[in-house]
């Protein structure tokens, strides 16, 4: 495109950045281009238009839109027809195509939207030899490794049971949980782990073969109920923070750069990579800032931090941004806020985690002064 043909795109980008468009650019716009920009502003589609024009190539857009362009342009911009016969400029073709694309890909309001169900029972097991196994079978016997049998039970529990002698070096497996799912793991020592959405846990098959029971939360969140064994401490390595226990119940969250260990019962030691160390008692939380390497301790109400493991989501003065981040993980939907200020709206309450997401969004709409619409697997959040 030449400089003149780029004018309307420059104006759209300035408006999307909340800038006042340059007057000399506005003076160069044709009537049709002004109508297009005004329509995009009215329909609050400036951000989508900017994203689209960044990706569109003029020739590709023309080839895709040419067969049906006439009827589309009549519907969207009637005044364009009398100009089209005289000046079929590529810029107008692309402008009409952009507007049509956006109008026909608008989100559907929540009460009319068809929501795809989320299958929460999904996980992938990576065995020590590198093979990947989708955990989709009922009572699926997977392997016998290092004196330990591995079984997938009811598509919800991956179970390790020691059958033989724990000789030799530890052998590690990895459990990968996608977004929108969770899985329960029973280790061979009797420890159980609930692993949250978008998480990765690496752990030893023959967990009692070494002097310590070491597992690695490489990503995400997990809730541990550790079997007692004073002679073999249980250590969770979580992106710069190590949590050492003998037998206890606690939660580790690594979703953000602030890593949190929340203690429900027992006693744990949290240690950072630079050897800072703190001891936690029940209802306390260790907070490790991965950017500053600072480790601190705080008294907390543990319920909001561990409720997910019992099928609930609890919010206490949480921002809508935080609420939607959790729902995005659990139901596998992306979230698009139409205005930054909406993210700061606060919510408190308890939600059944296994409810249909439409039910949850309806509750939030009724109590929070917000409106949801959905397109494919993306939720759009706007203010009422």
mmCIF file of C-alpha atoms in Angstrom:
data_model
loop_
_atom_site.group_PDB
_atom_site.id
_atom_site.type_symbol
_atom_site.label_atom_id
_atom_site.label_comp_id
_atom_site.label_asym_id
_atom_site.label_seq_id
_atom_site.Cartn_x
_atom_site.Cartn_y
_atom_site.Cartn_z
ATOM 1 C CA UNK A 1 0.000 0.000 0.000
ATOM 2 C CA UNK A 2 1.113 3.578 -0.585
ATOM 3 C CA UNK A 3 1.122 6.313 2.024
ATOM 4 C CA UNK A 4 -2.378 7.600 1.131
ATOM 5 C CA UNK A 5 -3.884 4.137 1.281
ATOM 6 C CA UNK A 6 -2.411 3.667 4.758
ATOM 7 C CA UNK A 7 -4.132 6.759 6.177
ATOM 8 C CA UNK A 8 -7.253 5.064 7.580
ATOM 9 C CA UNK A 9 -5.125 2.372 9.247
ATOM 10 C CA UNK A 10 -2.987 5.052 10.913
ATOM 11 C CA UNK A 11 -6.136 6.754 12.228
ATOM 12 C CA UNK A 12 -7.515 3.442 13.569
ATOM 13 C CA UNK A 13 -4.247 2.740 15.388
ATOM 14 C CA UNK A 14 -4.204 6.206 16.942
ATOM 15 C CA UNK A 15 -7.793 5.841 18.143
ATOM 16 C CA UNK A 16 -7.059 2.386 19.523
ATOM 17 C CA UNK A 17 -4.189 3.925 21.534
ATOM 18 C CA UNK A 18 -6.607 6.569 22.891
ATOM 19 C CA UNK A 19 -4.779 9.242 20.919
ATOM 20 C CA UNK A 20 -6.413 12.187 19.157
ATOM 21 C CA UNK A 21 -5.876 11.533 15.419
ATOM 22 C CA UNK A 22 -3.695 13.971 13.537
ATOM 23 C CA UNK A 23 -5.828 16.508 11.675
ATOM 24 C CA UNK A 24 -3.828 16.172 8.457
ATOM 25 C CA UNK A 25 -4.632 12.436 8.455
ATOM 26 C CA UNK A 26 -8.336 13.081 9.029
ATOM 27 C CA UNK A 27 -8.379 15.523 6.134
ATOM 28 C CA UNK A 28 -7.079 12.796 3.799
ATOM 29 C CA UNK A 29 -9.843 10.318 4.649
ATOM 30 C CA UNK A 30 -12.576 9.667 2.122
ATOM 31 C CA UNK A 31 -16.236 9.671 3.115
ATOM 32 C CA UNK A 32 -16.290 5.863 3.076
ATOM 33 C CA UNK A 33 -13.233 5.609 5.276
ATOM 34 C CA UNK A 34 -14.755 8.047 7.760
ATOM 35 C CA UNK A 35 -17.951 5.970 7.804
ATOM 36 C CA UNK A 36 -15.926 2.823 8.433
ATOM 37 C CA UNK A 37 -14.025 4.343 11.363
ATOM 38 C CA UNK A 38 -17.186 5.803 12.865
ATOM 39 C CA UNK A 39 -18.912 2.401 12.628
ATOM 40 C CA UNK A 40 -15.958 0.667 14.291
ATOM 41 C CA UNK A 41 -16.057 3.190 17.156
ATOM 42 C CA UNK A 42 -19.816 2.814 17.573
ATOM 43 C CA UNK A 43 -19.558 -0.973 17.737
ATOM 44 C CA UNK A 44 -16.504 -0.855 20.043
ATOM 45 C CA UNK A 45 -14.459 -2.902 17.597
ATOM 46 C CA UNK A 46 -11.409 -0.643 17.332
ATOM 47 C CA UNK A 47 -9.124 -3.085 19.162
ATOM 48 C CA UNK A 48 -10.245 -6.006 16.982
ATOM 49 C CA UNK A 49 -9.821 -3.917 13.837
ATOM 50 C CA UNK A 50 -6.286 -2.955 14.844
ATOM 51 C CA UNK A 51 -5.360 -6.575 15.523
ATOM 52 C CA UNK A 52 -6.821 -7.660 12.206
ATOM 53 C CA UNK A 53 -5.160 -5.026 10.006
ATOM 54 C CA UNK A 54 -1.844 -5.904 11.613
ATOM 55 C CA UNK A 55 -2.230 -9.420 10.242
ATOM 56 C CA UNK A 56 -4.092 -8.912 6.973
ATOM 57 C CA UNK A 57 -2.262 -8.838 3.672
ATOM 58 C CA UNK A 58 -4.100 -6.825 1.035
ATOM 59 C CA UNK A 59 -3.844 -9.424 -1.717
ATOM 60 C CA UNK A 60 -4.902 -12.311 0.523
ATOM 61 C CA UNK A 61 -7.815 -10.274 1.826
ATOM 62 C CA UNK A 62 -8.917 -9.449 -1.739
ATOM 63 C CA UNK A 63 -8.765 -13.075 -2.895
ATOM 64 C CA UNK A 64 -10.831 -14.242 0.060
ATOM 65 C CA UNK A 65 -13.412 -11.470 -0.053
ATOM 66 C CA UNK A 66 -13.843 -10.987 -3.827
ATOM 67 C CA UNK A 67 -16.546 -13.662 -4.494
ATOM 68 C CA UNK A 68 -19.053 -12.153 -2.049
ATOM 69 C CA UNK A 69 -17.822 -8.611 -1.724
ATOM 70 C CA UNK A 70 -20.704 -6.934 -3.537
ATOM 71 C CA UNK A 71 -23.491 -8.137 -1.252
ATOM 72 C CA UNK A 72 -21.414 -7.598 1.843
ATOM 73 C CA UNK A 73 -20.618 -3.997 0.950
ATOM 74 C CA UNK A 74 -24.251 -3.219 0.185
ATOM 75 C CA UNK A 75 -25.271 -4.464 3.625
ATOM 76 C CA UNK A 76 -22.566 -2.690 5.585
ATOM 77 C CA UNK A 77 -22.015 0.619 3.814
ATOM 78 C CA UNK A 78 -24.766 1.534 1.317
ATOM 79 C CA UNK A 79 -23.050 4.753 0.270
ATOM 80 C CA UNK A 80 -20.037 2.793 -0.873
ATOM 81 C CA UNK A 81 -21.898 1.364 -3.879
ATOM 82 C CA UNK A 82 -22.055 4.620 -5.851
ATOM 83 C CA UNK A 83 -18.326 5.113 -5.404
ATOM 84 C CA UNK A 84 -17.353 1.546 -6.172
ATOM 85 C CA UNK A 85 -18.079 1.725 -9.906
ATOM 86 C CA UNK A 86 -15.757 4.693 -10.311
ATOM 87 C CA UNK A 87 -13.006 4.002 -7.766
ATOM 88 C CA UNK A 88 -12.494 0.408 -6.672
ATOM 89 C CA UNK A 89 -9.480 1.308 -4.580
ATOM 90 C CA UNK A 90 -7.773 -1.577 -2.797
ATOM 91 C CA UNK A 91 -8.004 0.383 0.411
ATOM 92 C CA UNK A 92 -11.818 0.454 0.236
ATOM 93 C CA UNK A 93 -11.952 -3.230 -0.581
ATOM 94 C CA UNK A 94 -9.824 -4.026 2.431
ATOM 95 C CA UNK A 95 -11.758 -1.608 4.632
ATOM 96 C CA UNK A 96 -15.059 -3.221 3.670
ATOM 97 C CA UNK A 97 -13.566 -6.651 4.220
ATOM 98 C CA UNK A 98 -12.262 -5.753 7.669
ATOM 99 C CA UNK A 99 -15.597 -4.332 8.748
ATOM 100 C CA UNK A 100 -17.534 -7.328 7.417
ATOM 101 C CA UNK A 101 -15.138 -9.765 9.080
ATOM 102 C CA UNK A 102 -15.494 -8.043 12.429
ATOM 103 C CA UNK A 103 -19.270 -7.676 12.242
ATOM 104 C CA UNK A 104 -19.712 -11.352 11.433
ATOM 105 C CA UNK A 105 -17.340 -12.478 14.172
ATOM 106 C CA UNK A 106 -18.931 -10.488 16.958
ATOM 107 C CA UNK A 107 -19.288 -12.265 20.305
ATOM 108 C CA UNK A 108 -22.703 -13.725 21.127
ATOM 109 C CA UNK A 109 -24.395 -12.527 24.314
ATOM 110 C CA UNK A 110 -24.192 -15.013 27.151
ATOM 111 C CA UNK A 111 -27.853 -16.075 27.270
ATOM 112 C CA UNK A 112 -27.742 -16.927 23.547
ATOM 113 C CA UNK A 113 -24.281 -18.462 23.446
ATOM 114 C CA UNK A 114 -23.665 -22.156 22.951
ATOM 115 C CA UNK A 115 -20.897 -23.194 25.294
ATOM 116 C CA UNK A 116 -18.796 -26.240 24.623
ATOM 117 C CA UNK A 117 -18.595 -28.551 27.673
ATOM 118 C CA UNK A 118 -15.222 -28.864 29.356
ATOM 119 C CA UNK A 119 -13.764 -32.336 29.929
ATOM 120 C CA UNK A 120 -11.938 -31.988 33.239
ATOM 121 C CA UNK A 121 -10.576 -35.557 33.254
ATOM 122 C CA UNK A 122 -7.617 -35.129 30.918
ATOM 123 C CA UNK A 123 -3.920 -35.690 31.501
ATOM 124 C CA UNK A 124 -0.764 -36.967 29.816
ATOM 125 C CA UNK A 125 1.772 -39.196 31.544
ATOM 126 C CA UNK A 126 5.359 -39.098 30.298
ATOM 127 C CA UNK A 127 7.151 -42.331 31.235
ATOM 128 C CA UNK A 128 10.829 -42.640 32.085
ATOM 129 C CA UNK A 129 11.635 -43.923 28.582
ATOM 130 C CA UNK A 130 10.129 -40.798 27.011
ATOM 131 C CA UNK A 131 6.841 -42.360 25.881
ATOM 132 C CA UNK A 132 3.686 -40.268 26.345
ATOM 133 C CA UNK A 133 0.417 -41.896 27.407
ATOM 134 C CA UNK A 134 -2.980 -40.164 27.276
ATOM 135 C CA UNK A 135 -4.856 -41.071 30.452
ATOM 136 C CA UNK A 136 -8.181 -41.882 28.873
ATOM 137 C CA UNK A 137 -8.880 -45.457 29.910
ATOM 138 C CA UNK A 138 -10.816 -46.845 32.877
ATOM 139 C CA UNK A 139 -8.662 -49.038 35.146
ATOM 140 C CA UNK A 140 -5.921 -48.781 32.570
ATOM 141 C CA UNK A 141 -2.775 -50.708 33.585
ATOM 142 C CA UNK A 142 0.108 -48.758 32.122
ATOM 143 C CA UNK A 143 3.395 -50.260 33.247
ATOM 144 C CA UNK A 144 5.453 -52.072 35.865
ATOM 145 C CA UNK A 145 8.591 -50.039 36.587
ATOM 146 C CA UNK A 146 11.222 -50.419 39.326
ATOM 147 C CA UNK A 147 9.015 -52.713 41.396
ATOM 148 C CA UNK A 148 6.049 -50.337 41.075
ATOM 149 C CA UNK A 149 2.815 -50.863 39.139
ATOM 150 C CA UNK A 150 1.175 -47.878 37.433
ATOM 151 C CA UNK A 151 -2.605 -47.815 36.942
ATOM 152 C CA UNK A 152 -5.025 -45.186 35.695
ATOM 153 C CA UNK A 153 -8.261 -45.514 37.677
ATOM 154 C CA UNK A 154 -11.598 -44.169 36.419
ATOM 155 C CA UNK A 155 -9.869 -41.428 34.381
ATOM 156 C CA UNK A 156 -9.426 -39.380 37.561
ATOM 157 C CA UNK A 157 -6.647 -41.057 39.577
ATOM 158 C CA UNK A 158 -3.156 -42.121 38.527
ATOM 159 C CA UNK A 159 -2.014 -44.707 41.076
ATOM 160 C CA UNK A 160 1.504 -46.001 41.862
ATOM 161 C CA UNK A 161 1.733 -49.114 44.017
ATOM 162 C CA UNK A 162 4.949 -50.662 45.261
ATOM 163 C CA UNK A 163 5.095 -54.384 44.528
ATOM 164 C CA UNK A 164 8.777 -55.221 44.761
ATOM 165 C CA UNK A 165 12.069 -54.078 46.239
ATOM 166 C CA UNK A 166 13.123 -50.442 45.750
ATOM 167 C CA UNK A 167 16.594 -51.161 44.433
ATOM 168 C CA UNK A 168 18.645 -48.882 42.188
ATOM 169 C CA UNK A 169 18.350 -45.222 41.320
ATOM 170 C CA UNK A 170 15.039 -43.401 41.341
ATOM 171 C CA UNK A 171 13.074 -43.451 38.084
ATOM 172 C CA UNK A 172 11.008 -40.349 37.274
ATOM 173 C CA UNK A 173 7.691 -39.863 35.494
ATOM 174 C CA UNK A 174 5.993 -36.586 34.562
ATOM 175 C CA UNK A 175 2.284 -35.783 34.734
ATOM 176 C CA UNK A 176 1.054 -32.982 32.457
ATOM 177 C CA UNK A 177 -2.376 -31.453 33.135
ATOM 178 C CA UNK A 178 -3.803 -29.209 30.378
ATOM 179 C CA UNK A 179 -5.845 -26.074 30.946
ATOM 180 C CA UNK A 180 -9.427 -26.945 31.856
ATOM 181 C CA UNK A 181 -8.548 -30.191 33.668
ATOM 182 C CA UNK A 182 -7.213 -31.629 36.925
ATOM 183 C CA UNK A 183 -5.947 -35.018 38.056
ATOM 184 C CA UNK A 184 -5.234 -36.891 41.266
ATOM 185 C CA UNK A 185 -1.977 -38.760 41.819
ATOM 186 C CA UNK A 186 -1.325 -41.462 44.428
ATOM 187 C CA UNK A 187 2.406 -42.006 44.952
ATOM 188 C CA UNK A 188 3.885 -45.324 46.035
ATOM 189 C CA UNK A 189 4.608 -44.035 49.571
ATOM 190 C CA UNK A 190 0.932 -43.256 50.252
ATOM 191 C CA UNK A 191 1.175 -39.524 49.477
ATOM 192 C CA UNK A 192 -1.697 -38.099 47.433
ATOM 193 C CA UNK A 193 -1.435 -35.058 45.197
ATOM 194 C CA UNK A 194 -4.272 -33.118 43.548
ATOM 195 C CA UNK A 195 -2.841 -31.355 40.493
ATOM 196 C CA UNK A 196 -4.590 -28.284 39.144
ATOM 197 C CA UNK A 197 -5.140 -27.065 35.577
ATOM 198 C CA UNK A 198 -2.193 -26.091 33.390
ATOM 199 C CA UNK A 199 0.300 -27.827 35.685
ATOM 200 C CA UNK A 200 3.292 -30.148 35.352
ATOM 201 C CA UNK A 201 4.581 -32.404 38.143
ATOM 202 C CA UNK A 202 7.691 -34.598 37.895
ATOM 203 C CA UNK A 203 7.998 -37.336 40.523
ATOM 204 C CA UNK A 204 9.802 -40.629 41.265
ATOM 205 C CA UNK A 205 8.094 -43.917 40.467
ATOM 206 C CA UNK A 206 10.050 -45.738 43.193
ATOM 207 C CA UNK A 207 9.766 -42.862 45.645
ATOM 208 C CA UNK A 208 11.222 -44.749 48.632
ATOM 209 C CA UNK A 209 14.438 -45.709 46.822
ATOM 210 C CA UNK A 210 16.346 -42.585 47.973
ATOM 211 C CA UNK A 211 16.994 -40.913 51.322
ATOM 212 C CA UNK A 212 14.506 -38.147 50.520
ATOM 213 C CA UNK A 213 11.265 -38.047 48.560
ATOM 214 C CA UNK A 214 11.774 -35.284 45.976
ATOM 215 C CA UNK A 215 9.084 -34.079 43.556
ATOM 216 C CA UNK A 216 9.260 -31.159 41.146
ATOM 217 C CA UNK A 217 6.329 -28.836 40.497
ATOM 218 C CA UNK A 218 7.603 -27.457 37.208
ATOM 219 C CA UNK A 219 4.476 -25.418 36.512
ATOM 220 C CA UNK A 220 1.078 -24.630 38.008
ATOM 221 C CA UNK A 221 -0.460 -25.686 41.321
ATOM 222 C CA UNK A 222 -0.720 -28.817 43.456
ATOM 223 C CA UNK A 223 -2.267 -29.791 46.794
ATOM 224 C CA UNK A 224 -0.208 -32.328 48.776
ATOM 225 C CA UNK A 225 -1.274 -34.722 51.528
ATOM 226 C CA UNK A 226 2.066 -36.245 52.479
ATOM 227 C CA UNK A 227 2.341 -39.689 54.071
ATOM 228 C CA UNK A 228 4.424 -39.576 57.240
ATOM 229 C CA UNK A 229 7.923 -41.017 57.103
ATOM 230 C CA UNK A 230 10.358 -39.301 59.524
ATOM 231 C CA UNK A 231 13.350 -41.071 57.956
ATOM 232 C CA UNK A 232 12.601 -39.777 54.454
ATOM 233 C CA UNK A 233 11.693 -36.077 54.246
ATOM 234 C CA UNK A 234 9.336 -35.070 51.437
ATOM 235 C CA UNK A 235 10.603 -32.085 49.405
ATOM 236 C CA UNK A 236 8.666 -30.131 46.775
ATOM 237 C CA UNK A 237 10.928 -28.161 44.425
ATOM 238 C CA UNK A 238 8.912 -25.278 42.942
ATOM 239 C CA UNK A 239 10.718 -22.789 40.704
ATOM 240 C CA UNK A 240 13.154 -21.362 43.224
ATOM 241 C CA UNK A 241 11.432 -22.373 46.469
ATOM 242 C CA UNK A 242 11.834 -25.764 48.183
ATOM 243 C CA UNK A 243 9.248 -26.976 50.681
ATOM 244 C CA UNK A 244 10.443 -29.664 53.098
ATOM 245 C CA UNK A 245 8.048 -31.745 55.219
ATOM 246 C CA UNK A 246 7.823 -35.019 57.113
ATOM 247 C CA UNK A 247 4.039 -35.476 56.981
ATOM 248 C CA UNK A 248 1.551 -32.687 56.389
ATOM 249 C CA UNK A 249 -1.065 -31.079 54.124
ATOM 250 C CA UNK A 250 -0.232 -28.000 52.061
ATOM 251 C CA UNK A 251 -0.727 -26.232 48.749
ATOM 252 C CA UNK A 252 1.910 -24.878 46.335
ATOM 253 C CA UNK A 253 0.970 -22.347 43.657
ATOM 254 C CA UNK A 254 3.456 -21.303 40.938
ATOM 255 C CA UNK A 255 1.061 -19.785 38.371
ATOM 256 C CA UNK A 256 2.645 -16.342 38.728
ATOM 257 C CA UNK A 257 6.129 -15.066 39.519
ATOM 258 C CA UNK A 258 5.018 -14.935 43.159
ATOM 259 C CA UNK A 259 5.166 -18.524 44.415
ATOM 260 C CA UNK A 260 2.977 -19.360 47.411
ATOM 261 C CA UNK A 261 3.025 -22.301 49.820
ATOM 262 C CA UNK A 262 -0.036 -22.420 52.090
ATOM 263 C CA UNK A 263 0.010 -24.766 55.085
ATOM 264 C CA UNK A 264 -3.194 -26.491 56.166
ATOM 265 C CA UNK A 265 -1.820 -28.803 58.865
ATOM 266 C CA UNK A 266 1.542 -30.010 60.145
ATOM 267 C CA UNK A 267 4.777 -28.102 59.814
ATOM 268 C CA UNK A 268 6.947 -27.241 56.823
ATOM 269 C CA UNK A 269 10.176 -25.456 56.069
ATOM 270 C CA UNK A 270 10.242 -23.195 53.013
ATOM 271 C CA UNK A 271 13.651 -22.400 51.584
ATOM 272 C CA UNK A 272 14.622 -20.137 48.697
ATOM 273 C CA UNK A 273 17.399 -20.629 46.161
ATOM 274 C CA UNK A 274 19.561 -18.075 48.014
ATOM 275 C CA UNK A 275 19.174 -20.061 51.292
ATOM 276 C CA UNK A 276 16.574 -17.897 53.019
ATOM 277 C CA UNK A 277 14.516 -20.165 55.242
ATOM 278 C CA UNK A 278 11.253 -19.874 57.198
ATOM 279 C CA UNK A 279 9.126 -22.329 59.207
ATOM 280 C CA UNK A 280 5.378 -22.376 58.618
ATOM 281 C CA UNK A 281 2.655 -23.281 61.097
ATOM 282 C CA UNK A 282 -0.944 -24.036 60.043
ATOM 283 C CA UNK A 283 -2.790 -21.039 58.524
ATOM 284 C CA UNK A 284 0.449 -19.478 57.399
ATOM 285 C CA UNK A 285 1.783 -18.898 53.917
ATOM 286 C CA UNK A 286 5.305 -18.612 52.499
ATOM 287 C CA UNK A 287 5.593 -16.132 49.625
ATOM 288 C CA UNK A 288 8.601 -16.210 47.307
ATOM 289 C CA UNK A 289 9.106 -13.386 44.813
ATOM 290 C CA UNK A 290 11.028 -14.893 41.903
ATOM 291 C CA UNK A 291 12.023 -11.444 40.627
ATOM 292 C CA UNK A 292 13.572 -10.171 43.868
ATOM 293 C CA UNK A 293 14.423 -13.583 45.440
ATOM 294 C CA UNK A 294 12.668 -12.393 48.607
ATOM 295 C CA UNK A 295 11.002 -14.978 50.879
ATOM 296 C CA UNK A 296 8.396 -13.856 53.410
ATOM 297 C CA UNK A 297 5.705 -15.284 55.686
ATOM 298 C CA UNK A 298 2.105 -14.226 56.345
ATOM 299 C CA UNK A 299 -0.905 -15.383 58.380
ATOM 300 C CA UNK A 300 -3.789 -16.231 56.024
ATOM 301 C CA UNK A 301 -7.217 -17.791 55.819
ATOM 302 C CA UNK A 302 -6.282 -20.980 53.985
ATOM 303 C CA UNK A 303 -9.755 -21.620 52.512
ATOM 304 C CA UNK A 304 -9.460 -19.440 49.378
ATOM 305 C CA UNK A 305 -6.084 -21.010 48.578
ATOM 306 C CA UNK A 306 -7.055 -24.676 48.927
ATOM 307 C CA UNK A 307 -10.792 -24.757 48.136
ATOM 308 C CA UNK A 308 -10.052 -25.717 44.515
ATOM 309 C CA UNK A 309 -8.877 -29.159 45.676
ATOM 310 C CA UNK A 310 -12.346 -29.767 47.153
ATOM 311 C CA UNK A 311 -14.270 -28.724 44.048
ATOM 312 C CA UNK A 312 -14.899 -25.098 44.995
ATOM 313 C CA UNK A 313 -13.547 -21.679 44.109
ATOM 314 C CA UNK A 314 -13.639 -19.138 46.941
ATOM 315 C CA UNK A 315 -13.079 -15.423 46.373
ATOM 316 C CA UNK A 316 -12.479 -12.878 49.114
ATOM 317 C CA UNK A 317 -12.410 -9.347 47.733
ATOM 318 C CA UNK A 318 -10.808 -10.699 44.571
ATOM 319 C CA UNK A 319 -10.664 -8.493 41.480
ATOM 320 C CA UNK A 320 -12.612 -9.549 38.404
ATOM 321 C CA UNK A 321 -9.242 -9.971 36.706
ATOM 322 C CA UNK A 322 -8.280 -12.579 39.335
ATOM 323 C CA UNK A 323 -11.694 -14.263 39.138
ATOM 324 C CA UNK A 324 -11.574 -14.592 35.357
ATOM 325 C CA UNK A 325 -7.977 -15.851 35.481
ATOM 326 C CA UNK A 326 -9.138 -18.802 37.600
ATOM 327 C CA UNK A 327 -12.175 -19.476 35.442
ATOM 328 C CA UNK A 328 -9.994 -19.289 32.343
ATOM 329 C CA UNK A 329 -7.723 -22.018 33.702
ATOM 330 C CA UNK A 330 -10.491 -24.319 34.884
ATOM 331 C CA UNK A 331 -12.880 -24.032 31.929
ATOM 332 C CA UNK A 332 -10.295 -23.526 29.169
ATOM 333 C CA UNK A 333 -11.619 -20.191 27.882
ATOM 334 C CA UNK A 334 -9.581 -17.116 26.977
ATOM 335 C CA UNK A 335 -10.754 -13.786 28.427
ATOM 336 C CA UNK A 336 -10.864 -10.384 26.750
ATOM 337 C CA UNK A 337 -11.684 -7.300 28.860
ATOM 338 C CA UNK A 338 -13.217 -4.480 26.825
ATOM 339 C CA UNK A 339 -11.939 -1.864 29.308
ATOM 340 C CA UNK A 340 -9.123 -1.905 31.865
ATOM 341 C CA UNK A 341 -11.265 -0.464 34.667
ATOM 342 C CA UNK A 342 -13.536 -3.536 34.610
ATOM 343 C CA UNK A 343 -10.648 -5.667 35.860
ATOM 344 C CA UNK A 344 -10.675 -3.788 39.183
ATOM 345 C CA UNK A 345 -14.264 -4.677 40.156
ATOM 346 C CA UNK A 346 -14.178 -6.744 43.372
ATOM 347 C CA UNK A 347 -16.016 -9.968 44.178
ATOM 348 C CA UNK A 348 -16.473 -12.183 47.216
ATOM 349 C CA UNK A 349 -18.240 -15.520 47.265
ATOM 350 C CA UNK A 350 -18.070 -19.280 46.866
ATOM 351 C CA UNK A 351 -18.672 -21.102 43.585
ATOM 352 C CA UNK A 352 -19.012 -24.804 42.907
ATOM 353 C CA UNK A 353 -16.075 -25.546 40.661
ATOM 354 C CA UNK A 354 -17.892 -28.214 38.704
ATOM 355 C CA UNK A 355 -20.807 -25.984 37.735
ATOM 356 C CA UNK A 356 -21.342 -25.107 34.088
ATOM 357 C CA UNK A 357 -19.382 -21.949 33.313
ATOM 358 C CA UNK A 358 -22.566 -20.342 31.983
ATOM 359 C CA UNK A 359 -24.138 -20.642 35.433
ATOM 360 C CA UNK A 360 -21.106 -18.999 37.029
ATOM 361 C CA UNK A 361 -21.006 -16.165 34.504
ATOM 362 C CA UNK A 362 -24.731 -15.525 35.016
ATOM 363 C CA UNK A 363 -24.158 -15.200 38.767
ATOM 364 C CA UNK A 364 -21.337 -12.709 38.214
ATOM 365 C CA UNK A 365 -23.485 -10.727 35.754
ATOM 366 C CA UNK A 366 -26.286 -10.432 38.294
ATOM 367 C CA UNK A 367 -24.040 -9.272 41.124
ATOM 368 C CA UNK A 368 -21.205 -7.367 39.484
ATOM 369 C CA UNK A 369 -22.618 -4.912 36.949
ATOM 370 C CA UNK A 370 -20.776 -6.600 34.086
ATOM 371 C CA UNK A 371 -21.899 -8.232 30.847
ATOM 372 C CA UNK A 372 -20.419 -11.317 29.177
ATOM 373 C CA UNK A 373 -20.484 -12.391 25.554
ATOM 374 C CA UNK A 374 -18.785 -15.392 23.990
ATOM 375 C CA UNK A 375 -17.288 -16.311 20.638
ATOM 376 C CA UNK A 376 -15.753 -19.756 20.200
ATOM 377 C CA UNK A 377 -13.645 -20.251 23.351
ATOM 378 C CA UNK A 378 -13.177 -16.568 24.193
ATOM 379 C CA UNK A 379 -15.180 -14.667 26.818
ATOM 380 C CA UNK A 380 -15.628 -10.915 26.299
ATOM 381 C CA UNK A 381 -16.204 -8.871 29.460
ATOM 382 C CA UNK A 382 -17.862 -5.446 29.294
ATOM 383 C CA UNK A 383 -19.538 -3.092 31.750
ATOM 384 C CA UNK A 384 -23.344 -2.859 31.856
#
